[in-house]
Structures are given as C-alpha cells and as structure tokens.
PDB file of C-alpha atoms in Angstrom:
ATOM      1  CA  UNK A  16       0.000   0.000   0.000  1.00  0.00           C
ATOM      2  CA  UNK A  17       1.358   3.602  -0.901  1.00  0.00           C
ATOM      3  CA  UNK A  18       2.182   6.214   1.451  1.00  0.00           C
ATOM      4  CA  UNK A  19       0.048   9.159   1.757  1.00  0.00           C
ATOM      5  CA  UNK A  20       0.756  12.383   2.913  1.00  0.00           C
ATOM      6  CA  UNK A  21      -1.113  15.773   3.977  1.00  0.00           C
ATOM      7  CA  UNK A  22       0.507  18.644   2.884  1.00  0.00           C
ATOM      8  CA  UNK A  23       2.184  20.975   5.754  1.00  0.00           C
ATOM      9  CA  UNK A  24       0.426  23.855   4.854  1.00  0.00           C
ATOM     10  CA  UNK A  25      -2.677  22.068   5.617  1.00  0.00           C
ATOM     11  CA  UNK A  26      -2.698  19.820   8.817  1.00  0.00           C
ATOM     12  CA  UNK A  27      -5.492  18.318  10.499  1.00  0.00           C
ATOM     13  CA  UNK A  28      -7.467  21.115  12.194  1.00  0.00           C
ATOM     14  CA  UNK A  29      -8.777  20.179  15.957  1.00  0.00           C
ATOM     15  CA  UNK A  30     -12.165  19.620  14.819  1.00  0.00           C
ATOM     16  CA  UNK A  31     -10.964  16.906  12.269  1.00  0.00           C
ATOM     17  CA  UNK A  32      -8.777  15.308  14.676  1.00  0.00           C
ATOM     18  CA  UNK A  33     -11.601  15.453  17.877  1.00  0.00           C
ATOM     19  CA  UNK A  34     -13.821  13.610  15.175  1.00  0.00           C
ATOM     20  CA  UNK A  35     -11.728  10.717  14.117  1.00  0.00           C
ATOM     21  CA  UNK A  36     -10.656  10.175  17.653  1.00  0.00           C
ATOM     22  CA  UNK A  37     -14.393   9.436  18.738  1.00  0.00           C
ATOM     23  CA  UNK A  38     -14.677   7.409  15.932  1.00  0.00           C
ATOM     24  CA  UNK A  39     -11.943   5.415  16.503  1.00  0.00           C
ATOM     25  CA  UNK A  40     -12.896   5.222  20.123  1.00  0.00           C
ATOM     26  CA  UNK A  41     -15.600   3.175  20.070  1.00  0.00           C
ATOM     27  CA  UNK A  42     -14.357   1.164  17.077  1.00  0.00           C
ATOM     28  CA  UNK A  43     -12.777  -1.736  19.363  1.00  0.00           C
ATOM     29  CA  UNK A  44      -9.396  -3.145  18.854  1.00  0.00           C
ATOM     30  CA  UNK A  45      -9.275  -5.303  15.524  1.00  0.00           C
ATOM     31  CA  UNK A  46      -7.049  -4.582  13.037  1.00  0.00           C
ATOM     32  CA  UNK A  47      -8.482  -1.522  11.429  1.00  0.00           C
ATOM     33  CA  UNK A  48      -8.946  -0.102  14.274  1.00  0.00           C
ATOM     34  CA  UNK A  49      -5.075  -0.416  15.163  1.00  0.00           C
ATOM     35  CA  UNK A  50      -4.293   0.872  12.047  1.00  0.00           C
ATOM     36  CA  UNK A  51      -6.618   3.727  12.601  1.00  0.00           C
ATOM     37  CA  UNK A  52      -5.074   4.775  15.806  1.00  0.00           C
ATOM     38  CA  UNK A  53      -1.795   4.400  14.716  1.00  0.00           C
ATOM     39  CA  UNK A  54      -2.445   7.220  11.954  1.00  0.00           C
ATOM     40  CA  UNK A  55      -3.951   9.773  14.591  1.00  0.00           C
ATOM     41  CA  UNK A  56      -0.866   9.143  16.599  1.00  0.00           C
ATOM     42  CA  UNK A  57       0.985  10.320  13.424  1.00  0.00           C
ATOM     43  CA  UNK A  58      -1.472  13.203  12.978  1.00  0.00           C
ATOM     44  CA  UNK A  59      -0.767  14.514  16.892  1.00  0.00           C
ATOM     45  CA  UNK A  60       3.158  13.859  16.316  1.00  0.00           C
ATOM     46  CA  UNK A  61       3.009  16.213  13.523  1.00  0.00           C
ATOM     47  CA  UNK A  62       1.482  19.067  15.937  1.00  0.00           C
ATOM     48  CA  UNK A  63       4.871  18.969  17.816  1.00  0.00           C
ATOM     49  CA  UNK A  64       3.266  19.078  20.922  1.00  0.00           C
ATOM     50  CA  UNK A  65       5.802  18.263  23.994  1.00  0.00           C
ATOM     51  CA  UNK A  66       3.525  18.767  26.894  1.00  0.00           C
ATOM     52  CA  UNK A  67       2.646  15.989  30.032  1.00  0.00           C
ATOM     53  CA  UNK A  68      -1.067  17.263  29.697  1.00  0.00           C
ATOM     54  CA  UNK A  69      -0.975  16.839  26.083  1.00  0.00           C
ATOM     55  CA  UNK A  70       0.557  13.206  26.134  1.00  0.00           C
ATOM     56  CA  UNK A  71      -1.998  11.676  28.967  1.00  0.00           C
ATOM     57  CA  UNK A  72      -4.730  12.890  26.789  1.00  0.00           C
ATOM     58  CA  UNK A  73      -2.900  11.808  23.445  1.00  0.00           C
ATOM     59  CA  UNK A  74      -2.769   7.644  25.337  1.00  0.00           C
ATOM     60  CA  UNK A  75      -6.416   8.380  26.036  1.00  0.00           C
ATOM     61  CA  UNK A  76      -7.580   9.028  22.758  1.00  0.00           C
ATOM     62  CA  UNK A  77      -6.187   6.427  21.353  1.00  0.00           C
ATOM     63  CA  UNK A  78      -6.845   3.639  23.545  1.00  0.00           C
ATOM     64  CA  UNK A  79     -10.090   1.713  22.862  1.00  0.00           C
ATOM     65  CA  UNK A  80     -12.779   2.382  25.494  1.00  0.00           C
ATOM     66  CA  UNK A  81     -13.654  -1.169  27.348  1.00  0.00           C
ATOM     67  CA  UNK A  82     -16.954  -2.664  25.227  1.00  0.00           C
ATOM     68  CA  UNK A  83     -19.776  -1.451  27.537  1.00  0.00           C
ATOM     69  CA  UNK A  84     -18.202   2.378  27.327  1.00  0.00           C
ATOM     70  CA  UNK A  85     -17.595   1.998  23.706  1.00  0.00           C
ATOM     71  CA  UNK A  86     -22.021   1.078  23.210  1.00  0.00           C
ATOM     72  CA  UNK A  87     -22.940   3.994  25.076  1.00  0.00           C
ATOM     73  CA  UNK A  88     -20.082   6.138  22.662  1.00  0.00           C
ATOM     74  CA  UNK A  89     -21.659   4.959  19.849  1.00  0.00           C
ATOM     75  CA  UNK A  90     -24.879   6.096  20.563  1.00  0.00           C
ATOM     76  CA  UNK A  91     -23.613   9.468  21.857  1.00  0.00           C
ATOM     77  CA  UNK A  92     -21.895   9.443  18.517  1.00  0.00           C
ATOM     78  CA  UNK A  93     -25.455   8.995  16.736  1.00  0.00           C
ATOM     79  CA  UNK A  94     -26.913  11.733  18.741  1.00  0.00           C
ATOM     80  CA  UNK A  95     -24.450  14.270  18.002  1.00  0.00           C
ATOM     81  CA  UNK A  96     -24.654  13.107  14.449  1.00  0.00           C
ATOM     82  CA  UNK A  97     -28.309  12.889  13.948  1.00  0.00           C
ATOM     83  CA  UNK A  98     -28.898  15.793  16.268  1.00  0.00           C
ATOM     84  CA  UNK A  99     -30.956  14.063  18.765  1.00  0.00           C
ATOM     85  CA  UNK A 100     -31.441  14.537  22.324  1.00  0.00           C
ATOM     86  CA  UNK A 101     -29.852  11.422  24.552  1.00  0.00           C
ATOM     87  CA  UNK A 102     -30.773  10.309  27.620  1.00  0.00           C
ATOM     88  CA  UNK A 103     -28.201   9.370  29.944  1.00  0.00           C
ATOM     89  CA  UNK A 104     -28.791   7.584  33.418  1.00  0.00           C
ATOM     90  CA  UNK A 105     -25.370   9.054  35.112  1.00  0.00           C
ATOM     91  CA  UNK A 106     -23.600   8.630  38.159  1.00  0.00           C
ATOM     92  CA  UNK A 107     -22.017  11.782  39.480  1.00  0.00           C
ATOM     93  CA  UNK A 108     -18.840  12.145  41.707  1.00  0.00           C
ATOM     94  CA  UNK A 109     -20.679  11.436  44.737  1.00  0.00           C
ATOM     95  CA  UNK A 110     -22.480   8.507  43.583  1.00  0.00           C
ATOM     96  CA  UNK A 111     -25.628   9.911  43.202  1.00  0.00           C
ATOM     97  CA  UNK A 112     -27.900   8.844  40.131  1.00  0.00           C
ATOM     98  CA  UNK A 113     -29.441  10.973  37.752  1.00  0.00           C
ATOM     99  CA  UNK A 114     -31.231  10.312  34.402  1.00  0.00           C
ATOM    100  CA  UNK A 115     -30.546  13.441  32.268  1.00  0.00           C
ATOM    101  CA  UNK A 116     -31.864  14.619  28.883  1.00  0.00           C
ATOM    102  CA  UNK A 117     -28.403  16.275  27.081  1.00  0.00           C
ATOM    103  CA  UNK A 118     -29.041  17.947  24.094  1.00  0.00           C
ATOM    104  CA  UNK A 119     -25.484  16.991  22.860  1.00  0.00           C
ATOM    105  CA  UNK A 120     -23.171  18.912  21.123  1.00  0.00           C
ATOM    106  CA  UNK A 121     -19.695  18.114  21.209  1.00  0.00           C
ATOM    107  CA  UNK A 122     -17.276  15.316  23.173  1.00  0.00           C
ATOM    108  CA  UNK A 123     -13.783  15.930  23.795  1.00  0.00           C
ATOM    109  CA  UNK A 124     -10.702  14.110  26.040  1.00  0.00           C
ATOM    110  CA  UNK A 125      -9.244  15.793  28.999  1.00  0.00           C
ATOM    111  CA  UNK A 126      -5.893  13.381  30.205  1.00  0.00           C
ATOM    112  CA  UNK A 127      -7.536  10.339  31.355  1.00  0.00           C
ATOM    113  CA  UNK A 128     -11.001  10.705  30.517  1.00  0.00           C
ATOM    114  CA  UNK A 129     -13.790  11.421  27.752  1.00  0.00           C
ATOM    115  CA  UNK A 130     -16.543  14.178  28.257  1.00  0.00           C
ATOM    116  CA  UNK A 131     -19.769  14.613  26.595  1.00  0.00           C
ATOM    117  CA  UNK A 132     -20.100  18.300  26.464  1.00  0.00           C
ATOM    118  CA  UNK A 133     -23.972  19.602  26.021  1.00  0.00           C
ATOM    119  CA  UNK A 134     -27.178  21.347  27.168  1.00  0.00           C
ATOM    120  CA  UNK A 135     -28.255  19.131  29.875  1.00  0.00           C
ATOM    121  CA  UNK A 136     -32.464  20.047  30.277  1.00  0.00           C
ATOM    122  CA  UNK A 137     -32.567  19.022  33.638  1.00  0.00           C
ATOM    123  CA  UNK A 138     -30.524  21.619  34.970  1.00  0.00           C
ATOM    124  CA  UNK A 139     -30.808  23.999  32.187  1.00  0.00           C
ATOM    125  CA  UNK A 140     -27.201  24.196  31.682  1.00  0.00           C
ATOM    126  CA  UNK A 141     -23.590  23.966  29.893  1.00  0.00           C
ATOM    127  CA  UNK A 142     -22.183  20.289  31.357  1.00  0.00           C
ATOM    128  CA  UNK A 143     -19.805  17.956  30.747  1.00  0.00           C
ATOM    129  CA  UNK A 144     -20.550  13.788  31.595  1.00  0.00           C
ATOM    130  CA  UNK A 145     -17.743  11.828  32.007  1.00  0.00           C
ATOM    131  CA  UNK A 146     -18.121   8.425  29.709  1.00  0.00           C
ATOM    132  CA  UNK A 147     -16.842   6.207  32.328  1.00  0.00           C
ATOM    133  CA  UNK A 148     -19.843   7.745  34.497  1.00  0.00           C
ATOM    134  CA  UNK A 149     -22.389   7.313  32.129  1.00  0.00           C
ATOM    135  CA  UNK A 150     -24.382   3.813  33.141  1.00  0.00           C
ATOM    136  CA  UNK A 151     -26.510   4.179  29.897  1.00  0.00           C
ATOM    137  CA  UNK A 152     -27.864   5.740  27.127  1.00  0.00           C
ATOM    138  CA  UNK A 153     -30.939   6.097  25.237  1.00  0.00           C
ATOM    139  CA  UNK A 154     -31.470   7.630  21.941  1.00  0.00           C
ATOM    140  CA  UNK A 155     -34.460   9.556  21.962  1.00  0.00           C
ATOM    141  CA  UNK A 156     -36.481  10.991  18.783  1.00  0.00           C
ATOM    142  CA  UNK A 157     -36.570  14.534  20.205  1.00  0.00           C
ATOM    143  CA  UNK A 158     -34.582  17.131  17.914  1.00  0.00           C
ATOM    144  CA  UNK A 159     -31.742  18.636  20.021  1.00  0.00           C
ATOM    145  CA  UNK A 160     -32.039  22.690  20.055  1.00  0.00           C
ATOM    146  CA  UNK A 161     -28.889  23.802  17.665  1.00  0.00           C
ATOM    147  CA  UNK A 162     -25.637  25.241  19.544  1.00  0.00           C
ATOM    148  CA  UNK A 163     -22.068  25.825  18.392  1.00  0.00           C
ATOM    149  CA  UNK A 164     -19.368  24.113  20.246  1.00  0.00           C
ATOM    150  CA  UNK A 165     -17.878  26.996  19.993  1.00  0.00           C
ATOM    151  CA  UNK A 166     -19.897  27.978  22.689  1.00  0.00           C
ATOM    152  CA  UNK A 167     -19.205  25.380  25.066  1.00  0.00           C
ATOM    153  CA  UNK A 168     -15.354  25.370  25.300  1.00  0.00           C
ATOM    154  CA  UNK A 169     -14.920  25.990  27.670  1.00  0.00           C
ATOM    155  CA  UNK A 170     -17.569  25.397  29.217  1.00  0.00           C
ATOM    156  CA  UNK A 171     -17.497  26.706  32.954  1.00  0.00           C
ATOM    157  CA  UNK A 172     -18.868  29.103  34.084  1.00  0.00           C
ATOM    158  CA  UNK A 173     -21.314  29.046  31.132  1.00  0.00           C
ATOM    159  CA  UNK A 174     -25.106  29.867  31.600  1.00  0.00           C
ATOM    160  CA  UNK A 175     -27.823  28.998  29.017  1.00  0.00           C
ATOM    161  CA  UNK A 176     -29.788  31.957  28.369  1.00  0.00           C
TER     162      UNK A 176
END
C-alpha cells in the first residue's frame, strides 16, 4: 500500500482530529482499528506538541474504550450526528444517580477521561458527563435545540440563556 501524505500547509485542524478520535474510540481493537489509531498518533506527532497534559490525553484518545463504554459512545456518537437529544442515566462524583436529557453537542478528552459536552435540560445548563460515568444511554427521537461548540469550550462558568 502507498504512502500518503497531507501537505504541511494544511494539517489536520482540531475539529478533524476530535472527530476521528471518537470514531476510533468506540471502534474496538481489531485490526483496522489499530491501524486507525496508529495514523492519529501520526497526525498529533506532527502538531509537535511536547507537553505531560498533552501526552496523557494523546494515550487516552487512542486507547479503545472497554466494550460497555464503547455502546454507550456509539450512541452518543449517533446523537451528536443525527442531532438528537440522549438520555443518559449518570452517576455523578458522589455517587448519586441521575437520568438526564443532554441535548449533545460536542465530546472531547481531557488526560484520562472522555466528556460529553452539552445542554443538559434538567438543569438547564452547559455540562460535561464523564463516559466512564455514564451507566446508559438512550437515543431519543426529540430534535436537540442547535448550539455551536464553539460555545461550550470551555464550558465553565457558562449559563444557558
């Protein structure tokens, strides 16, 4: 197989490489999917990036999620996709169970961990659900209300109007 290669003076932006690191995460650990996140590693080594932060979230996205993550991933994927509303039954830091309706907009990797970043309805706000927190996820057939991730990173401190 031949070699491919971007041209310099147009690398991968953020957006592109946020995308195909979602995809890949939930894509398991066969073959293509090795080869997949073998090429993203290449992308990020071309960003000359030489930071500890940077690295730890690097090894995160691309590691495969464990199976039961990787469902509920693809069906945040969908959501985001199809611009749905999900429901999520979640389990916060103190251990404390909510079921949430996230009108989703945008996921991203912070060092060890993946975040769903969206309008959650229950508490009529900007959050961010950690995957591994998530217990499950529904799709729903309710349109999600359209916002710019733009607008959520980052996202504290952020009020919906």
């Amino acid at each position: 197989m031949a070699n491919v290669t971007k041209s310099p003076a147009n690398p991968l932006t953020t957006a592109e490489i946020a995308a195909l690191a979602l995809s890949l995460a939930h894509l398991g650990s066969g073959p293509q999917a090795t080869a997949a996140r073998l090429g993203l590693r290449h992308a990020f080594e071309q960003l000359h990036l030489d930071d500890e932060v940077v690295a730890t979230t690097l090894a995160t996205l691309t590691e495969p999620m464990p199976d039961a993550v990787a469902d509920r991933a693809r069906t945040i994927a969908a959501a985001i996709t199809s611009r749905m509303v999900v429901r999520l039954h979640y389990r916060d830091v103190s251990g404390r169970i909510t079921v949430r309706e996230v009108d989703p907009v945008t996921c991203m990797v912070h060092r060890d961990h993946w975040y769903l970043v969206g309008m959650c309805r229950l508490r009529r706000g900007i959050r961010a659900f950690r995957f591994d927190r998530i217990i499950a996820t529904e799709p729903t057939f309710v349109p999600a209300r359209p916002h710019l991730a733009t607008d959520f990173l980052p996202f504290q401190g952020k009020r919906a109007a």
